[in-house]
Tab-separated table of C-alpha atoms in Angstrom:
chain	number	residue	atom	x	y	z
C	740	MET	CA	-0.468	-8.998	0.476
C	741	LEU	CA	3.155	-6.479	-0.124
C	742	ILE	CA	4.372	-5.511	-3.140
C	743	THR	CA	7.494	-2.932	-3.281
C	744	THR	CA	8.691	-1.091	-5.686
C	745	ASN	CA	11.518	0.822	-6.878
C	746	ILE	CA	10.276	3.443	-9.302
C	747	SER	CA	13.014	5.489	-9.954
C	748	SER	CA	16.556	4.403	-10.207
C	749	CYS	CA	18.231	3.104	-7.337
C	750	PRO	CA	20.050	-0.344	-6.828
C	751	MET	CA	17.436	-3.157	-5.382
C	752	SER	CA	19.495	-5.639	-4.267
C	753	SER	CA	20.982	-5.666	-0.478
C	754	PHE	CA	19.772	-1.836	-0.737
C	755	ASN	CA	18.669	-0.378	3.212
C	756	PHE	CA	16.278	2.611	1.626
C	757	PHE	CA	15.392	2.306	5.538
C	758	ASN	CA	18.721	4.058	5.852
C	759	TYR	CA	19.035	5.963	3.794
C	760	CYS	CA	16.078	7.905	4.253
C	761	LYS	CA	13.251	8.873	6.533
C	762	LYS	CA	10.891	10.258	5.318
C	763	CYS	CA	7.367	8.596	4.124
C	764	LEU	CA	3.468	9.273	3.333
C	765	VAL	CA	1.209	6.897	4.169
C	766	ILE	CA	-1.856	6.562	2.599
C	767	GLY	CA	-4.506	5.401	3.701
C	768	GLY	CA	-2.961	6.081	6.702
C	769	CYS	CA	-5.830	7.140	9.028
C	770	GLY	CA	-7.594	3.654	8.191
C	771	PHE	CA	-6.640	0.165	10.849
C	772	LEU	CA	-3.340	-0.577	8.780
C	773	GLY	CA	-2.097	2.588	7.888
C	774	GLN	CA	-2.321	3.751	11.913
C	775	HIS	CA	-0.366	0.866	13.410
C	776	LEU	CA	2.308	1.544	10.311
C	777	CYS	CA	2.708	4.752	11.059
C	778	GLU	CA	3.177	4.031	14.832
C	779	GLU	CA	5.541	1.513	13.480
C	780	LEU	CA	7.453	3.932	11.405
C	781	ILE	CA	7.918	6.452	13.995
C	782	LYS	CA	8.700	3.847	16.402
C	783	ARG	CA	11.932	3.426	14.139
C	784	GLU	CA	12.447	7.525	13.725
C	785	TRP	CA	10.520	8.156	10.603
C	786	SER	CA	9.428	11.236	9.114
C	787	VAL	CA	6.030	10.252	9.188
C	788	GLN	CA	3.421	11.626	6.340
C	789	VAL	CA	-0.090	10.015	6.638
C	790	PHE	CA	-2.655	10.989	3.689
C	791	ASP	CA	-6.406	10.210	3.534
C	792	LEU	CA	-10.127	11.223	2.910
C	793	ARG	CA	-10.372	12.263	6.092
C	794	LYS	CA	-8.103	12.978	9.199
C	795	THR	CA	-9.792	10.630	12.436
C	796	PHE	CA	-6.499	10.913	14.995
C	797	ASP	CA	-4.159	13.223	16.460
C	798	ASN	CA	-0.932	12.622	16.741
C	799	PRO	CA	1.691	15.625	17.005
C	800	LYS	CA	4.034	12.757	15.281
C	801	ILE	CA	2.218	12.887	12.089
C	802	LYS	CA	1.966	15.966	9.673
C	803	PHE	CA	-1.508	15.544	7.900
C	804	PHE	CA	-2.724	15.567	3.854
C	805	ILE	CA	-6.490	15.957	3.121
C	806	GLY	CA	-7.424	14.964	0.498
C	807	ASP	CA	-8.678	11.994	-2.942
C	808	LEU	CA	-6.323	9.988	-4.393
C	809	CYS	CA	-7.507	10.539	-7.526
C	810	ASN	CA	-6.318	13.913	-7.752
C	811	LYS	CA	-3.015	13.635	-8.552
C	812	GLU	CA	-3.109	17.656	-7.284
C	813	ASP	CA	-4.385	16.141	-3.595
C	814	LEU	CA	-1.066	13.831	-3.811
C	815	LYS	CA	1.435	15.778	-5.098
C	816	PRO	CA	2.329	18.308	-1.546
C	817	ALA	CA	2.020	15.102	0.204
C	818	LEU	CA	4.755	13.551	-2.092
C	819	GLU	CA	6.966	16.760	-1.832
C	820	GLY	CA	10.582	15.502	0.130
C	821	VAL	CA	8.743	11.478	0.593
C	822	TYR	CA	11.134	8.621	-0.286
C	823	CYS	CA	9.122	5.058	0.088
C	824	VAL	CA	4.717	5.977	-0.540
C	825	PHE	CA	2.860	2.588	1.484
C	826	HIS	CA	0.008	2.798	-0.450
C	827	CYS	CA	-3.117	1.314	1.984
C	828	ALA	CA	-5.604	3.502	1.032
C	829	SER	CA	-8.785	0.826	-0.276
C	830	PRO	CA	-12.217	0.416	-0.001
C	831	ALA	CA	-13.551	-1.595	2.457
C	832	PRO	CA	-13.793	-5.677	1.454
C	833	LEU	CA	-17.546	-5.553	1.886
C	834	SER	CA	-19.513	-3.132	0.030
C	835	ASN	CA	-21.510	-4.082	-3.342
C	836	ASN	CA	-19.963	-0.622	-5.104
C	837	ARG	CA	-17.813	-2.765	-8.174
C	838	ALA	CA	-17.293	1.191	-9.229
C	839	ILE	CA	-15.643	3.031	-6.523
C	840	PHE	CA	-13.771	0.236	-6.041
C	841	TYR	CA	-12.060	1.017	-9.659
C	842	LYS	CA	-12.010	4.024	-8.864
C	843	VAL	CA	-10.137	4.004	-5.926
C	844	ASN	CA	-8.157	0.712	-6.550
C	845	VAL	CA	-7.163	0.996	-9.914
C	846	ASP	CA	-7.394	4.673	-11.245
C	847	GLY	CA	-6.840	5.891	-7.658
C	848	THR	CA	-3.178	3.745	-8.059
C	849	LYS	CA	-2.673	5.184	-11.351
C	850	ASN	CA	-3.093	8.306	-10.316
C	851	ILE	CA	-0.634	7.826	-7.246
C	852	ILE	CA	2.215	6.445	-9.668
C	853	SER	CA	2.097	8.754	-11.661
C	854	ALA	CA	2.119	11.437	-9.184
C	855	CYS	CA	5.168	10.106	-7.595
C	856	ILE	CA	6.484	9.630	-10.644
C	857	GLU	CA	6.160	13.160	-10.912
C	858	VAL	CA	7.645	14.704	-8.084
C	859	GLY	CA	10.584	11.669	-7.676
C	860	VAL	CA	9.322	9.325	-4.972
C	861	LYS	CA	12.244	6.617	-5.185
C	862	ARG	CA	10.592	3.662	-3.061
C	863	LEU	CA	5.790	2.697	-3.411
C	864	VAL	CA	5.513	-0.405	-1.345
C	865	LEU	CA	1.526	-1.526	-1.615
C	866	THR	CA	-0.726	-3.497	0.465
C	867	SER	CA	-2.602	-5.625	-2.070
C	868	SER	CA	-4.706	-8.794	-0.354
C	869	ALA	CA	-4.610	-12.485	-0.026
C	870	SER	CA	-7.979	-12.752	-2.305
C	871	VAL	CA	-6.218	-11.793	-5.451
C	872	VAL	CA	-5.020	-16.332	-5.290
C	873	TYR	CA	-8.293	-16.705	-3.403
C	874	GLU	CA	-11.660	-19.161	-5.097
C	875	GLY	CA	-12.475	-20.689	-1.419
C	876	GLN	CA	-10.873	-23.587	-1.129
C	877	ASP	CA	-7.395	-23.357	1.260
C	878	ILE	CA	-4.191	-22.992	0.041
C	879	LYS	CA	-2.030	-25.923	0.982
C	880	ASN	CA	1.977	-26.512	0.611
C	881	GLY	CA	2.056	-23.162	-1.813
C	882	ARG	CA	4.202	-20.485	-2.135
C	883	GLU	CA	0.988	-17.604	-2.074
C	884	GLU	CA	3.942	-15.926	-4.914
C	885	GLU	CA	3.541	-18.743	-7.290
C	886	LEU	CA	0.528	-18.884	-7.701
C	887	PRO	CA	-2.462	-17.859	-10.344
C	888	TYR	CA	-4.697	-15.058	-10.036
C	889	ALA	CA	-8.400	-15.864	-8.905
C	890	GLU	CA	-10.091	-16.543	-12.004
C	891	LYS	CA	-13.596	-15.880	-9.727
C	892	PRO	CA	-12.991	-14.406	-7.030
C	893	LEU	CA	-15.271	-14.403	-4.561
C	894	ASP	CA	-16.001	-10.619	-3.527
C	895	TYR	CA	-15.872	-7.217	-5.943
C	896	TYR	CA	-13.127	-5.932	-4.421
C	897	THR	CA	-10.855	-8.109	-5.940
C	898	PRO	CA	-10.948	-8.062	-9.402
C	899	THR	CA	-9.849	-4.806	-8.784
C	900	LYS	CA	-7.001	-5.669	-6.501
C	901	ILE	CA	-5.562	-7.604	-9.297
C	902	LEU	CA	-6.085	-5.148	-11.245
C	903	GLN	CA	-4.096	-2.996	-8.672
C	904	GLU	CA	-1.530	-5.854	-9.051
C	905	LYS	CA	-0.963	-6.093	-12.243
C	906	PHE	CA	-0.800	-1.745	-13.650
C	907	VAL	CA	1.900	-1.565	-10.224
C	908	GLY	CA	3.723	-4.726	-12.059
C	909	SER	CA	4.194	-3.663	-15.337
C	910	LYS	CA	4.834	-0.353	-14.627
C	911	VAL	CA	8.060	-0.866	-12.535
C	912	LEU	CA	10.581	-3.268	-10.974
C	913	CYS	CA	8.720	-4.699	-8.601
C	914	SER	CA	9.049	-7.633	-6.360
C	915	ILE	CA	6.523	-9.705	-4.101
C	916	ILE	CA	5.827	-10.843	-0.567
C	917	ARG	CA	2.444	-12.311	0.264
C	918	LYS	CA	0.809	-13.238	3.579
C	919	ILE	CA	-1.832	-15.494	4.091
C	920	LYS	CA	-1.475	-16.549	7.211
C	921	LEU	CA	-2.114	-13.156	9.076
C	922	ASN	CA	-3.003	-13.229	13.042
C	923	ILE	CA	-4.909	-10.446	12.819
C	924	ALA	CA	-6.432	-9.521	15.909
C	925	HIS	CA	-6.733	-6.779	19.006
C	926	ASN	CA	-3.935	-6.513	19.907
C	927	ASN	CA	-1.837	-7.729	17.780
C	928	PHE	CA	-0.450	-5.704	14.844
C	929	GLU	CA	2.863	-7.558	12.803
C	930	PHE	CA	1.494	-6.780	10.176
C	931	ALA	CA	1.916	-2.653	10.958
C	932	ARG	CA	5.415	-4.418	12.636
C	933	GLY	CA	6.413	-6.390	8.992
C	934	MET	CA	5.594	-3.293	6.807
C	935	ALA	CA	7.748	-1.769	8.361
C	936	ASN	CA	10.865	-3.881	7.969
C	937	TYR	CA	10.394	-3.232	3.858
């Protein structure tokens, strides 16, 4: 799921922000999705920066910043001069550590939004999860964006992603795009390509 948000006062209608400015920051850019998103953005001639806890790959076309997204002072240098932030950071959903999910997905996202506003970032693209509307039953003939949040999440990860979405939606103008059927398999990176279109 993607939540594209307009943090500052830029027109949303027919505004192609990819042609407006091509400097972005991928938070969580060393993860699976983030790394493939970086590759797509570079193909589209973006100036790409990555912010993550550790550097897990090398690419001479990417500027890396190492830090903790829960520390605003770590984030600010990476955000300077950036037009769009892609927030892909999240602990692995299979963990049982509730505290780390809350710290990263909720508190970390609040920190990112606050830092983006202070520095003047214009756009934020938040990656979320289809699990926020899933309760163990197949979703048939439904428009995911019209479905209510799961009342009985199946894991510890999902409640924090729901809180994350609600917080982002309460703080900034946003539109939500959810994809339930993602064919992510070896060498299939359609999701990253789709994100690069936002």
